[in-house]
Short mmCIF file of C-alpha atoms and ligand atoms in Angstrom, two decimals:
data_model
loop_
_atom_site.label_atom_id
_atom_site.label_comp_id
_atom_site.label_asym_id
_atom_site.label_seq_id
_atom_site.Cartn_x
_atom_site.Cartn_y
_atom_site.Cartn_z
CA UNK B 26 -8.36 -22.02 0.10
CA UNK B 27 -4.87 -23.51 0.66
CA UNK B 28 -4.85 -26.32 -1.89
CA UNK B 29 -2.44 -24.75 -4.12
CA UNK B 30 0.08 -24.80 -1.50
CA UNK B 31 2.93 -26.25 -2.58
CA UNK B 32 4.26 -26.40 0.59
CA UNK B 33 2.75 -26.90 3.55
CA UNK B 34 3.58 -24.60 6.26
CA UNK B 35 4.10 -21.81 4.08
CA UNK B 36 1.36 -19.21 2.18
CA UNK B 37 1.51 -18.98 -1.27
CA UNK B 38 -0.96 -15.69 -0.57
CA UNK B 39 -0.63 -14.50 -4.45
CA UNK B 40 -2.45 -17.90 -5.38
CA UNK B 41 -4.59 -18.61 -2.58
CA UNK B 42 -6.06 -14.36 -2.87
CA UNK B 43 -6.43 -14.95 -6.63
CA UNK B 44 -8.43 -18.02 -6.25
CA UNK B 45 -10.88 -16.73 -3.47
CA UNK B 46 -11.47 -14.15 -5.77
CA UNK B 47 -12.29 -15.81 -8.54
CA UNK B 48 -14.18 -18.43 -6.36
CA UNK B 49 -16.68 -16.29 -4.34
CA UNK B 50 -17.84 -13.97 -7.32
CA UNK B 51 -19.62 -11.00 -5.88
CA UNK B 52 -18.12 -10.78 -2.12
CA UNK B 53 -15.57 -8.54 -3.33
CA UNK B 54 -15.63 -6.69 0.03
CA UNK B 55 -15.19 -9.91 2.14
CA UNK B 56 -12.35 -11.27 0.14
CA UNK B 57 -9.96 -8.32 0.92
CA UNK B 58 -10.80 -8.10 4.24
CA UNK B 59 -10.85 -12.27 5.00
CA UNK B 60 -8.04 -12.58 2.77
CA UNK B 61 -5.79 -9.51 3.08
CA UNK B 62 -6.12 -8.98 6.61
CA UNK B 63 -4.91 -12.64 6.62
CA UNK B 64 -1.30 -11.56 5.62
CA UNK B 65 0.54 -10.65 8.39
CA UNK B 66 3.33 -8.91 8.46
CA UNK B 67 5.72 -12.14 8.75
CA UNK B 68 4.39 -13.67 5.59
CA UNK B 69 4.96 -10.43 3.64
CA UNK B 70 8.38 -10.18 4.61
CA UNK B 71 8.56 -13.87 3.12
CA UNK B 72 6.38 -12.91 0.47
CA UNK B 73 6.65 -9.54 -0.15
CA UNK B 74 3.74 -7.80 -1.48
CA UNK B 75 1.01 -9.55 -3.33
CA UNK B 76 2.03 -10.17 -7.12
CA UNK B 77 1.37 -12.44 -9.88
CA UNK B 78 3.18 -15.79 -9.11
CA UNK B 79 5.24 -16.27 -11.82
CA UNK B 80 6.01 -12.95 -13.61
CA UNK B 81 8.22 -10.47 -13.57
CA UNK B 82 8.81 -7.44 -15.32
CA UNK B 83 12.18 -6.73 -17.26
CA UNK B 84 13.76 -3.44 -18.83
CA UNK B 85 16.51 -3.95 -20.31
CA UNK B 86 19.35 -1.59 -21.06
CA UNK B 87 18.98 0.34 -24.54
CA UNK B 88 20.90 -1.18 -27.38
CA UNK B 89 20.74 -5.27 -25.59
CA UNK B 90 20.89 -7.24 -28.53
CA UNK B 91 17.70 -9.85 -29.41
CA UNK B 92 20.56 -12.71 -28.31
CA UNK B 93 22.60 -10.95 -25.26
CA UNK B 94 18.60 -10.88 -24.04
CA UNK B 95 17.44 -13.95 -24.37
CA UNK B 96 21.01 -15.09 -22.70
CA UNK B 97 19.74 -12.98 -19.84
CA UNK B 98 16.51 -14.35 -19.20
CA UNK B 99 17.93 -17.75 -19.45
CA UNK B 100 19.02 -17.64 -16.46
CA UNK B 101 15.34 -17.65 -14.98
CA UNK B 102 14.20 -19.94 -17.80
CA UNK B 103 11.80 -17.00 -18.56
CA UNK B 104 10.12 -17.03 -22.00
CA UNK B 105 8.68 -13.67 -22.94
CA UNK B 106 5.03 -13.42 -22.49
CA UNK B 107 4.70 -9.66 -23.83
CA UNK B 108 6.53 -6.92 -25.10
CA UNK B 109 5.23 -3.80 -23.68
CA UNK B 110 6.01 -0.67 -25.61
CA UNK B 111 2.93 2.16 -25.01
CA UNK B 112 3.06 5.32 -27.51
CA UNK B 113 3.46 7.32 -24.15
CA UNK B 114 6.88 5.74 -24.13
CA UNK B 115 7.83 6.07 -27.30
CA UNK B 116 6.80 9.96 -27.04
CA UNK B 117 9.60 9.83 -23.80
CA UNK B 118 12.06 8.12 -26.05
CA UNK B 119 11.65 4.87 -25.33
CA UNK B 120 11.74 2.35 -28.20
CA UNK B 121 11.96 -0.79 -26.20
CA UNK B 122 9.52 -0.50 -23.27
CA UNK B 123 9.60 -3.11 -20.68
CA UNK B 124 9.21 -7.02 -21.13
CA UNK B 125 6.46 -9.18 -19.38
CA UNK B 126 8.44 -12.64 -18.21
CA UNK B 127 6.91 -15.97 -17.79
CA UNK B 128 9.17 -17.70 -15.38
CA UNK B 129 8.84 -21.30 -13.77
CA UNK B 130 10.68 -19.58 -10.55
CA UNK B 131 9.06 -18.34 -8.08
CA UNK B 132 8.72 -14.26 -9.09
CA UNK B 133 11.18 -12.83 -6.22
CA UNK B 134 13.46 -14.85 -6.62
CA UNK B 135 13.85 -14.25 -9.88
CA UNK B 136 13.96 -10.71 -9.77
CA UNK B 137 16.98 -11.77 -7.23
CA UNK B 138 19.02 -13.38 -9.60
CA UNK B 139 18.58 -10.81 -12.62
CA UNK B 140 19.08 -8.25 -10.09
CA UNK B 141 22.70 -6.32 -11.12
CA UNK B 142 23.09 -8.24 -14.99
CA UNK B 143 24.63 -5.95 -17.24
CA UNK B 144 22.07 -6.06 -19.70
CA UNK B 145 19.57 -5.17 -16.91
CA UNK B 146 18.35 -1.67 -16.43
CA UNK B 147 15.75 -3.45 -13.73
CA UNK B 148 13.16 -6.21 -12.78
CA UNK B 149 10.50 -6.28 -10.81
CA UNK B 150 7.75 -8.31 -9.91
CA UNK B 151 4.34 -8.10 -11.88
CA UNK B 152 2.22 -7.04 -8.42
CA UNK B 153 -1.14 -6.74 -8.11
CA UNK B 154 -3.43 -3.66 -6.84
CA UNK B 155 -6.94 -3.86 -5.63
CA UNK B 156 -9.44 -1.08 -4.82
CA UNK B 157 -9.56 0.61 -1.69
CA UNK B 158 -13.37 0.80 -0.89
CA UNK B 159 -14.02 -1.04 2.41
CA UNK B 160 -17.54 -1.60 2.91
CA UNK B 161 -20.88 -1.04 1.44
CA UNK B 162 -22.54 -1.24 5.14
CA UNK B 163 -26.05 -0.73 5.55
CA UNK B 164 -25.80 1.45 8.32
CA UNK B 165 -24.70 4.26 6.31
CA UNK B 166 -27.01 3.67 3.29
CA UNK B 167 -29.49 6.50 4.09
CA UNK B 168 -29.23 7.84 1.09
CA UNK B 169 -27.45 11.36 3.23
CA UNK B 170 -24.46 12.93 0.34
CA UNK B 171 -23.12 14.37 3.24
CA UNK B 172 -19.60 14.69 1.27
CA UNK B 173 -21.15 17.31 -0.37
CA UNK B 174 -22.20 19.47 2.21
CA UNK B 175 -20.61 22.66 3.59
CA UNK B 176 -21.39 24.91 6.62
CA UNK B 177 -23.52 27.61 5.09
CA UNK B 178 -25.75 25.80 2.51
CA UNK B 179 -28.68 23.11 3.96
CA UNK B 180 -28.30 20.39 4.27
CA UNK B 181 -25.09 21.46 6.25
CA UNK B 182 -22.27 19.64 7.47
CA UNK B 183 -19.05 21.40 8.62
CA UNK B 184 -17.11 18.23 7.36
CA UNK B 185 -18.00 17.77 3.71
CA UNK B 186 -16.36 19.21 0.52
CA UNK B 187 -18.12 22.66 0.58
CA UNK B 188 -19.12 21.91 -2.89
CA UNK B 189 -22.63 22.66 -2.24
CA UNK B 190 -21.10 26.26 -1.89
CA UNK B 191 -19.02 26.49 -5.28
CA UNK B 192 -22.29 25.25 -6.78
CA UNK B 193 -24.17 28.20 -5.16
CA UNK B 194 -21.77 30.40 -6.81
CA UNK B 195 -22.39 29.08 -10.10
CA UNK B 196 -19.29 27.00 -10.59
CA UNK B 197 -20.65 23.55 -11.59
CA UNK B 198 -17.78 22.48 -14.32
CA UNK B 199 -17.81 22.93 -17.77
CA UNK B 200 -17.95 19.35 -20.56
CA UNK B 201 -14.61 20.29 -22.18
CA UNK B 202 -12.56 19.25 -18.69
CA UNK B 203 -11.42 15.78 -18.65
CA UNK B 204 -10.72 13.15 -16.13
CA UNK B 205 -9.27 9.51 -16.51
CA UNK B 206 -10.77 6.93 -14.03
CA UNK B 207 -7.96 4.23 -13.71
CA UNK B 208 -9.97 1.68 -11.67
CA UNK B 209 -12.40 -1.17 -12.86
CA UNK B 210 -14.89 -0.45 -15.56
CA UNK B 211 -17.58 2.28 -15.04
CA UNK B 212 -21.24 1.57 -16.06
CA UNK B 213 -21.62 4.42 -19.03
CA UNK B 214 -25.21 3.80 -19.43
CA UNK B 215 -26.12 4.95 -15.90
CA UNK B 216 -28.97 7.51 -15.91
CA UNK B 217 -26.88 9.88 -13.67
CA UNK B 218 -23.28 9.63 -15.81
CA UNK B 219 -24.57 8.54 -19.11
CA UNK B 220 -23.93 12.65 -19.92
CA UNK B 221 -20.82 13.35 -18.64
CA UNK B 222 -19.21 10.00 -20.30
CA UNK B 223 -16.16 11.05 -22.69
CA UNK B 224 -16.72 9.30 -25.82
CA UNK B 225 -13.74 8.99 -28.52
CA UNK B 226 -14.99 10.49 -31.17
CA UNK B 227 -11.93 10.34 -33.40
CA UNK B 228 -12.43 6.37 -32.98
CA UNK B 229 -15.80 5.41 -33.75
CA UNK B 230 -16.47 1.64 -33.64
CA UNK B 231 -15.97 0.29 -37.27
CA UNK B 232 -13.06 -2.43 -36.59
CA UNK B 233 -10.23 0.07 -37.51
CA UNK B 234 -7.89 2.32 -35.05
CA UNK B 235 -8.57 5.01 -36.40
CA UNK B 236 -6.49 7.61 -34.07
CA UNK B 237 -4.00 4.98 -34.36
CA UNK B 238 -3.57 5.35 -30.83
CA UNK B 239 -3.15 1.40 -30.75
CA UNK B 240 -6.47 0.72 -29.92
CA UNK B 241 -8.99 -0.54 -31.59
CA UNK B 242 -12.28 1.37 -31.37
CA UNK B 243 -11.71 2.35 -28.00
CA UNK B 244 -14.71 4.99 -28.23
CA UNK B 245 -15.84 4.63 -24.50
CA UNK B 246 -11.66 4.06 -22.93
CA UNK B 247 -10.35 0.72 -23.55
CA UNK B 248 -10.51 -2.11 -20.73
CA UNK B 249 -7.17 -3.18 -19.91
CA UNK B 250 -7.94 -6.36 -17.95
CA UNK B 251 -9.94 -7.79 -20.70
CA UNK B 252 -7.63 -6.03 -23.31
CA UNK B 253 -11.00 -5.21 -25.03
CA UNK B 254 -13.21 -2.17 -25.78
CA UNK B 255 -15.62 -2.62 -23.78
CA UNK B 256 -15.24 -0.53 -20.59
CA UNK B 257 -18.67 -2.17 -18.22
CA UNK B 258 -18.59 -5.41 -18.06
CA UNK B 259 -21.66 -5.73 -15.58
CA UNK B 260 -22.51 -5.49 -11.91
CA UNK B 261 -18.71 -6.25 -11.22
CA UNK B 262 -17.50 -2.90 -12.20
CA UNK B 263 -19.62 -1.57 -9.12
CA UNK B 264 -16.41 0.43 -7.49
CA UNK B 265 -15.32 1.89 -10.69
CA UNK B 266 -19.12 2.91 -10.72
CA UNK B 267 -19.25 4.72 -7.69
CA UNK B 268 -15.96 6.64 -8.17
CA UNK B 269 -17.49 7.99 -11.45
CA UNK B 270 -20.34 9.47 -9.58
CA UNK B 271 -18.94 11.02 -6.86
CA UNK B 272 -16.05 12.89 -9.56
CA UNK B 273 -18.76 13.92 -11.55
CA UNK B 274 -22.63 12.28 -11.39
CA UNK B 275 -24.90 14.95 -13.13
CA UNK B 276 -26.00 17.25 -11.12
CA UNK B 277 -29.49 18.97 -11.02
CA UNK B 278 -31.30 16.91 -12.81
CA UNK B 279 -33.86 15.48 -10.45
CA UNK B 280 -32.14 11.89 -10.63
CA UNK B 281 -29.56 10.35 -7.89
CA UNK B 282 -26.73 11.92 -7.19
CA UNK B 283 -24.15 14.75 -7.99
CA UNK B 284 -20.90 14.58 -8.24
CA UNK B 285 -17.98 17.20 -7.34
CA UNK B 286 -18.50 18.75 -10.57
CA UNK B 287 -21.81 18.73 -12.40
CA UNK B 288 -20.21 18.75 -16.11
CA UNK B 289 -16.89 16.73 -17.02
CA UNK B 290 -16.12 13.96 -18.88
CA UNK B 291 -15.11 11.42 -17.90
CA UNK B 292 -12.47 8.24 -19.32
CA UNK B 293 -12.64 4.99 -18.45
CA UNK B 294 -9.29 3.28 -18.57
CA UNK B 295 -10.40 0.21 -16.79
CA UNK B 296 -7.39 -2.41 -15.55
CA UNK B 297 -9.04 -3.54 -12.36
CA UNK B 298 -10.75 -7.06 -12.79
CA UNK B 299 -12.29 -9.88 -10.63
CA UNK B 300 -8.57 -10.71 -9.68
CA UNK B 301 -7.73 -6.90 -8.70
CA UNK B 302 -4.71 -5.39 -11.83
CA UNK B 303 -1.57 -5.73 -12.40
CA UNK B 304 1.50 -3.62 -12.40
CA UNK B 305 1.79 -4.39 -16.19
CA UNK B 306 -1.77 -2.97 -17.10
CA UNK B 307 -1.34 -0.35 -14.87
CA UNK B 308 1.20 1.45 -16.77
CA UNK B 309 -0.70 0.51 -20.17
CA UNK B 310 -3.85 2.71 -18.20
CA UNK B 311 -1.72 5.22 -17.04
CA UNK B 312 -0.07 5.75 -20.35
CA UNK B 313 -2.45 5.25 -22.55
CA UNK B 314 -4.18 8.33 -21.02
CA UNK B 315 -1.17 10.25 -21.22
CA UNK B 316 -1.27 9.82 -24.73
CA UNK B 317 -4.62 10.41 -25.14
CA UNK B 318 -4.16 13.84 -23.60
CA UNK B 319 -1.32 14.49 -26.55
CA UNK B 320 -2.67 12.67 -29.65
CA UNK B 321 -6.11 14.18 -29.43
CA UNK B 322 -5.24 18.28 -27.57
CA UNK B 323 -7.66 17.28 -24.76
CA UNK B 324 -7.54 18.75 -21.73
CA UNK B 325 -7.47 15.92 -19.87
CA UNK B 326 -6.62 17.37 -16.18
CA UNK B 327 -6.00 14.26 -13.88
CA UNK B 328 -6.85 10.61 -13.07
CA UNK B 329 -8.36 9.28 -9.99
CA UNK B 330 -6.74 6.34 -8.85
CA UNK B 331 -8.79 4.63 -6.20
CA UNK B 332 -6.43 1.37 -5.80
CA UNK B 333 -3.17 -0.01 -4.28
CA UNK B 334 -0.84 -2.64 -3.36
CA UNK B 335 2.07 -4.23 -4.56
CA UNK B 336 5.61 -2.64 -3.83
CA UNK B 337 7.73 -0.05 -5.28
CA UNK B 338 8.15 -0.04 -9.22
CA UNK B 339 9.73 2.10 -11.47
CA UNK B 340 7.68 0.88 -14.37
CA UNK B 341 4.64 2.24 -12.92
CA UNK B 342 6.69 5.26 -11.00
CA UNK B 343 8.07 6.06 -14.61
CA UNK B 344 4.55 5.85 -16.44
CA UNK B 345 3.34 8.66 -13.63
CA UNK B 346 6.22 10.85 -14.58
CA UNK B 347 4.94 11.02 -18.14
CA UNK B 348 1.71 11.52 -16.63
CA UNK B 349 3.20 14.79 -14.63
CA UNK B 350 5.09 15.93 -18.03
CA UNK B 351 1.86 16.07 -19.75
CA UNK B 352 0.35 18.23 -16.97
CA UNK B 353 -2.11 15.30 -15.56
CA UNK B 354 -2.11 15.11 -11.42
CA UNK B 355 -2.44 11.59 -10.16
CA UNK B 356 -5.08 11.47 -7.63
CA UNK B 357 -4.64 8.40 -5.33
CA UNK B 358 -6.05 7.23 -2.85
CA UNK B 359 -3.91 6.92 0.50
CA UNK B 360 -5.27 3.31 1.03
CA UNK B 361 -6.93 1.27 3.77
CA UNK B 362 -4.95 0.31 6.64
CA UNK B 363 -5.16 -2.55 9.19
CA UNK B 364 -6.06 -4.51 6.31
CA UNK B 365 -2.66 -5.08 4.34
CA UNK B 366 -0.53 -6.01 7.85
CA UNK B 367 1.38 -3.79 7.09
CA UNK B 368 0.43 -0.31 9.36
CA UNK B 369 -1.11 2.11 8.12
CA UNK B 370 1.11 5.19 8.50
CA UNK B 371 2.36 5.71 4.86
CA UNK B 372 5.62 7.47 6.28
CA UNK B 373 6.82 4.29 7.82
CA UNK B 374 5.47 1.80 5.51
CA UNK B 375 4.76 3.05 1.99
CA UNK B 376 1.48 2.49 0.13
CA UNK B 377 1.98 2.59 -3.58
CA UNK B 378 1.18 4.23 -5.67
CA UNK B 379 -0.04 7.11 -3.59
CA UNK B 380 3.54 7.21 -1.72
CA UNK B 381 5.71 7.60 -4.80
CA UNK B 382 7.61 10.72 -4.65
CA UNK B 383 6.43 12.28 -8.16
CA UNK B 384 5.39 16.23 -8.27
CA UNK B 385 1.88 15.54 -9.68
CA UNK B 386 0.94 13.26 -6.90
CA UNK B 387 -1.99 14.34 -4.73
CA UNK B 388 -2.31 11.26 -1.99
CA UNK B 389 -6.01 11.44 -0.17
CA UNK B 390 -7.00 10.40 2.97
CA UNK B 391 -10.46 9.86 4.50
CA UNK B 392 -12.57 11.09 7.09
CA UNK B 393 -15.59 10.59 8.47
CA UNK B 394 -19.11 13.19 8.40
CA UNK B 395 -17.78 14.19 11.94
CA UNK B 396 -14.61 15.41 11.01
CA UNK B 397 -12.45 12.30 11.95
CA UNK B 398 -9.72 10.36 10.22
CA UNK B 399 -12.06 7.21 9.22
CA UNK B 400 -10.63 4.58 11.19
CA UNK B 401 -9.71 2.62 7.72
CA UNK B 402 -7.48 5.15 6.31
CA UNK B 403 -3.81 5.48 6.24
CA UNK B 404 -2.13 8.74 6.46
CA UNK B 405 1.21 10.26 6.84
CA UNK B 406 2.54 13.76 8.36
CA UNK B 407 5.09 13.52 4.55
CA UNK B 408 3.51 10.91 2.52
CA UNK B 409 -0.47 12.11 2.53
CA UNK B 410 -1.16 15.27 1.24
CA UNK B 411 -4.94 15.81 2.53
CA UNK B 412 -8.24 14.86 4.16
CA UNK B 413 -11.39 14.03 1.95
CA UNK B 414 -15.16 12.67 2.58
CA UNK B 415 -14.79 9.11 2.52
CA UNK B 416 -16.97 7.46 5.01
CA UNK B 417 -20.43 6.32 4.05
CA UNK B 418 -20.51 8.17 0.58
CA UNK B 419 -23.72 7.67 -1.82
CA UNK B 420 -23.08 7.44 -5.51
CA UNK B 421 -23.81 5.66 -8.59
CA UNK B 422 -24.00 1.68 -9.02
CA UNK B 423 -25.03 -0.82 -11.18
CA UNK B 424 -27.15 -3.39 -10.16
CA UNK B 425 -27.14 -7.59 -10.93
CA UNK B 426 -30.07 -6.42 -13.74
CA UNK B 427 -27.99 -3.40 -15.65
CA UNK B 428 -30.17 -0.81 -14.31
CA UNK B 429 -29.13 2.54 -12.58
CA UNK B 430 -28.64 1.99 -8.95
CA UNK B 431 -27.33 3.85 -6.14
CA UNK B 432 -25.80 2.64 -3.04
CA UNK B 433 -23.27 3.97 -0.01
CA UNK B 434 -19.47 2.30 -0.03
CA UNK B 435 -16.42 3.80 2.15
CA UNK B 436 -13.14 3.93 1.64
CA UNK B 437 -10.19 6.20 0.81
CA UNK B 438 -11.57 4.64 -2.64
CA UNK B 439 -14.02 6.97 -1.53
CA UNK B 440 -12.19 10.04 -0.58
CA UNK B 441 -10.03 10.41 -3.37
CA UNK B 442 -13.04 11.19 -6.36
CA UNK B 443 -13.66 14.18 -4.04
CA UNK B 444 -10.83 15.20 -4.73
CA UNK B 445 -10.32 14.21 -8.44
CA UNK B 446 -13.80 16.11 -8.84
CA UNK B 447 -12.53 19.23 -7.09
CA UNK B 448 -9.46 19.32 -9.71
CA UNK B 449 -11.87 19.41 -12.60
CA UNK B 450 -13.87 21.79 -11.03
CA UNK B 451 -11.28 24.05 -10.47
CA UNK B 452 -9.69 23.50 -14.49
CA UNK B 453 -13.21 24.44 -15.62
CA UNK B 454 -12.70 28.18 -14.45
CA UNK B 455 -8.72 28.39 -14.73
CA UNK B 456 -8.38 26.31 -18.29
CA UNK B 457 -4.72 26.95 -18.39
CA UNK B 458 -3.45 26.31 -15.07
CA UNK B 459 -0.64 24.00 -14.75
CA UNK B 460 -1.50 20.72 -12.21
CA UNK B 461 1.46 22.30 -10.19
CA UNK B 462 -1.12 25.28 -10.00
CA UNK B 463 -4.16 23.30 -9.62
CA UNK B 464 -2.13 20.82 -6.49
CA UNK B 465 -0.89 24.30 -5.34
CA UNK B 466 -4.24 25.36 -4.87
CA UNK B 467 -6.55 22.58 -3.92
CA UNK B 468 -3.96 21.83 -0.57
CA UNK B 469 -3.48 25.58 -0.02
CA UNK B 470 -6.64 25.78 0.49
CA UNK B 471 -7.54 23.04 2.96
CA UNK B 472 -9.55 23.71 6.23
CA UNK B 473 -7.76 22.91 9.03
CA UNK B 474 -9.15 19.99 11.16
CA UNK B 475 -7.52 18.34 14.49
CA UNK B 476 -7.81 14.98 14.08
CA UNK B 477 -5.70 15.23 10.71
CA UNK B 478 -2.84 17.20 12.37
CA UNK B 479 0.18 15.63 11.71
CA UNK B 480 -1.68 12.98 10.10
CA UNK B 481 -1.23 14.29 6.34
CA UNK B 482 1.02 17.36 4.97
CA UNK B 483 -1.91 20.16 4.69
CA UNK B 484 -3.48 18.76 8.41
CA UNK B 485 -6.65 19.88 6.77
CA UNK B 486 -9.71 18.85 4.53
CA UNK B 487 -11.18 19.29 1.20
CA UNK B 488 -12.52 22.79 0.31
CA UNK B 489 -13.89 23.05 -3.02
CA UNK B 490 -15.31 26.25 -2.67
CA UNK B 491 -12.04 27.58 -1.31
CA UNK B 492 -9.91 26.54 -4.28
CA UNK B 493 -12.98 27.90 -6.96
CA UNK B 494 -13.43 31.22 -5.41
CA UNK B 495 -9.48 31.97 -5.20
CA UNK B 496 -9.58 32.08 -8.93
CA UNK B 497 -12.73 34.33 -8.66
CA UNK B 498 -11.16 36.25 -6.68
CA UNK B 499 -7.97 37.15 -8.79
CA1 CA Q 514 -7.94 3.87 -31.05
CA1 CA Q 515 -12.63 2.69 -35.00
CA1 CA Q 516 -14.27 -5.67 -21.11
CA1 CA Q 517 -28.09 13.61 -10.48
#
């Protein structure tokens, strides 16, 4: 695990996490929690937060000639490696995007010695986020959708979403609401999502961009990692999977599951891979739904963003403020703590991107079916806004064969499509509500529950029904 040390005594953890993962295929879960609970709090501080090696990401300030540039990154011997301009950007005013570096220097310290150049808006390094699911133990794979639940309809419990309720009252979500799922791929064939799939129908696949979006046929999403169209690239794209159902898996229709809301559609902008996703394609996924939303008068209401890591960037803290100017919320989860070395109280030690400070933020934690703050999840009396199912949650899967599966993973990976589904539910009955609105109403809404007080802004838990019925009721 520690040959490509190029030193001994010291971690190179960006290398040796990158090659466990690609070495041990399927044992995604034991990787992150071998691996990352490996880096302690020492070798981040050495470190800093997992990124890609030898990469860093450059804006420069408007107007830097081709030459003044290349002067610039001289000084880190960096050769350009891509030139990153999304039509989200452009739409902001941006004609020059940011620059993806190749560097023979070690990332940070790199970003140290272009930190302050005058043709240097910023740099940062390329860092790399991985999903926040923490186990697919058997223990809780009874097959119970307890995140579901509420107190009044069978099977109860007090702790779930209390979407079993805003189903009882007829509110089940309505196809012309639309989600993004920033995350790995999600299977689009599944029996129980195949329905509720968005497909781009201004893009059909013939070769040619047609919706000149900058994508080529990307009539399921586009897949980011891969830079491809194709948005399932096997059993792999399992957590991606999962997230989809619990948003929205159809519901009432005698198969699986059923998500939050029983009719959405959903967008898969896939940038999670094998080796987790980087800071670079996470702003292409971000943005490229942002656009989407504009270029095609959808009404594309949020994404779920079940994933962390890295440190603060203002690429990716810039590409969510286009998301919040477009009206999209960014659901994220509040991530897993006692696995990153770091703490887990989001207040003291930020988890990105769920703790940057943009308005359309909504930062989930999880709990558990008996009301308690899973012992996984960060939270933060400031930084997390509120408590969601996220312990032992059944949804949708893939398995090694392509076929429809279902399974039980946990996680604030977990949490957070409870949350995401809630949203949509709520858009499908109040189409033009703002996501100020929508955020407004989802966290005023919250049921109160001890064992998140002080632990996340609301100090309360998911209540779908609550947020539906206030708009029935106005
Ligand atoms: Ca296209
Ligand atoms: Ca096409
Ligand atoms: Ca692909
Ligand atoms: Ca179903």
């Amino acid at each position: 695990m520690r040959n490509f040390n190029s030193k001994p005594g010291k971690v190179v953890l960006t290398v040796a996490v990158l090659t466990s993962a690609i070495l041990s295929g399927c044992e995604k879960e034991l990787d992150e929690q071998g691996l990352l609970q490996a880096q302690s709090q020492e070798a981040l501080a050495v470190q800093g937060p997992e990124h890609v090696a030898n990469e860093v990401l450059v804006k420069f300030k408007s107007g830097v000639s081709g030459e003044a540039r290349m002067m610039a990154l001289s000084r880190i011997s960096g050769k350009v490696k891509e030139n990153i301009l999304t039509k989200a950007m452009e739409r902001a005013g941006d004609r020059e995007g940011v620059v993806l570096v190749h560097t023979p220097m070690a990332a940070l310290e790199a970003v140290n010695k272009l930190k302050g150049a005058a043709e240097i808006e910023f740099a940062e390094p390329n860092y790399i986020y991985r999903h926040h699911a923490v186990s697919n133990d058997p223990y809780f794979t009874n097959g119970s959708l307890w995140g579901m639940y509420g107190s009044n309809i069978a099977p109860k419990n007090a702790y779930g979403s209390q979407a079993a309720e805003a189903w009882a009252a007829g509110n089940t979500g309505a196809a012309t609401v639309i989600v993004g799922i920033i995350d790995e791929g999600v299977m689009h064939t599944h029996e129980d999502l195949a329905a509720n799939i968005w497909h781009n129908t201004e893009d059909p696949i013939d070769g040619i961009d047609n919706d000149e979006n900058g994508y080529v046929d990307d009539y399921y999403g586009w897949d980011f990692d891969g830079n491809d169209n194709t948005t399932f690239d096997g059993s792999h794209d399992d957590h991606g999977t999962h997230v989809a159902g619990t948003i929205g898996a159809v519901g009432g229709n005698g198969k699986g599951v059923a998500g939050v809301t029983w009719n959405v559609k959903m967008i898969t902008a896939k940038f999670l891979g094998r080796q987790g996703g980087t800071t670079a394609n996470a702003i292409k996924a971000v943005d490229y739904l942002t656009d989407l939303k504009i270029r095609h008068g959808i009404h594309l209401v949020a994404s779920n963003n079940s994933w962390g890591g890295g440190g603060y960037s203002k690429s990716l803290e810039l590409a969510i403020e286009r998301a919040n100017s477009a009206n999209i919320l960014f659901v994220a989860a509040a991530g897993n703590g006692g696995r990153d070395g770091v703490g887990d109280n989001n207040d003291t030690s930020p988890h990105y991107p769920s703790s940057y400070p943009n308005e359309n933020i909504i930062a989930v934690a999880s709990i558990t079916k008996t009301g308690t703050k899973s012992g996984f999840s960060n939270y933060g009396a400031a930084s997390v806004d509120i408590g969601a199912p996220g312990s032992g949650i059944y949804s949708t899967l893939p398995d090694k064969r392509g076929n429809s599966s279902y399974g039980a993973y946990s996680g604030t990976s977990m949490a957070t499509p409870h949350v995401t589904g809630a949203v949509a539910l709520y858009a499908a009955i109040n189409a033009g509500a703002s996501a100020a609105i929508i955020k407004g109403e989802i966290l005023g809404t919250t049921i109160a529950t001890g064992d998140l007080s002080g632990k996340c802004l609301t100090g309360g838990r998911l209540n779908v029904s609550g947020s539906v019925s206030l708009v029935a009721n106005k």
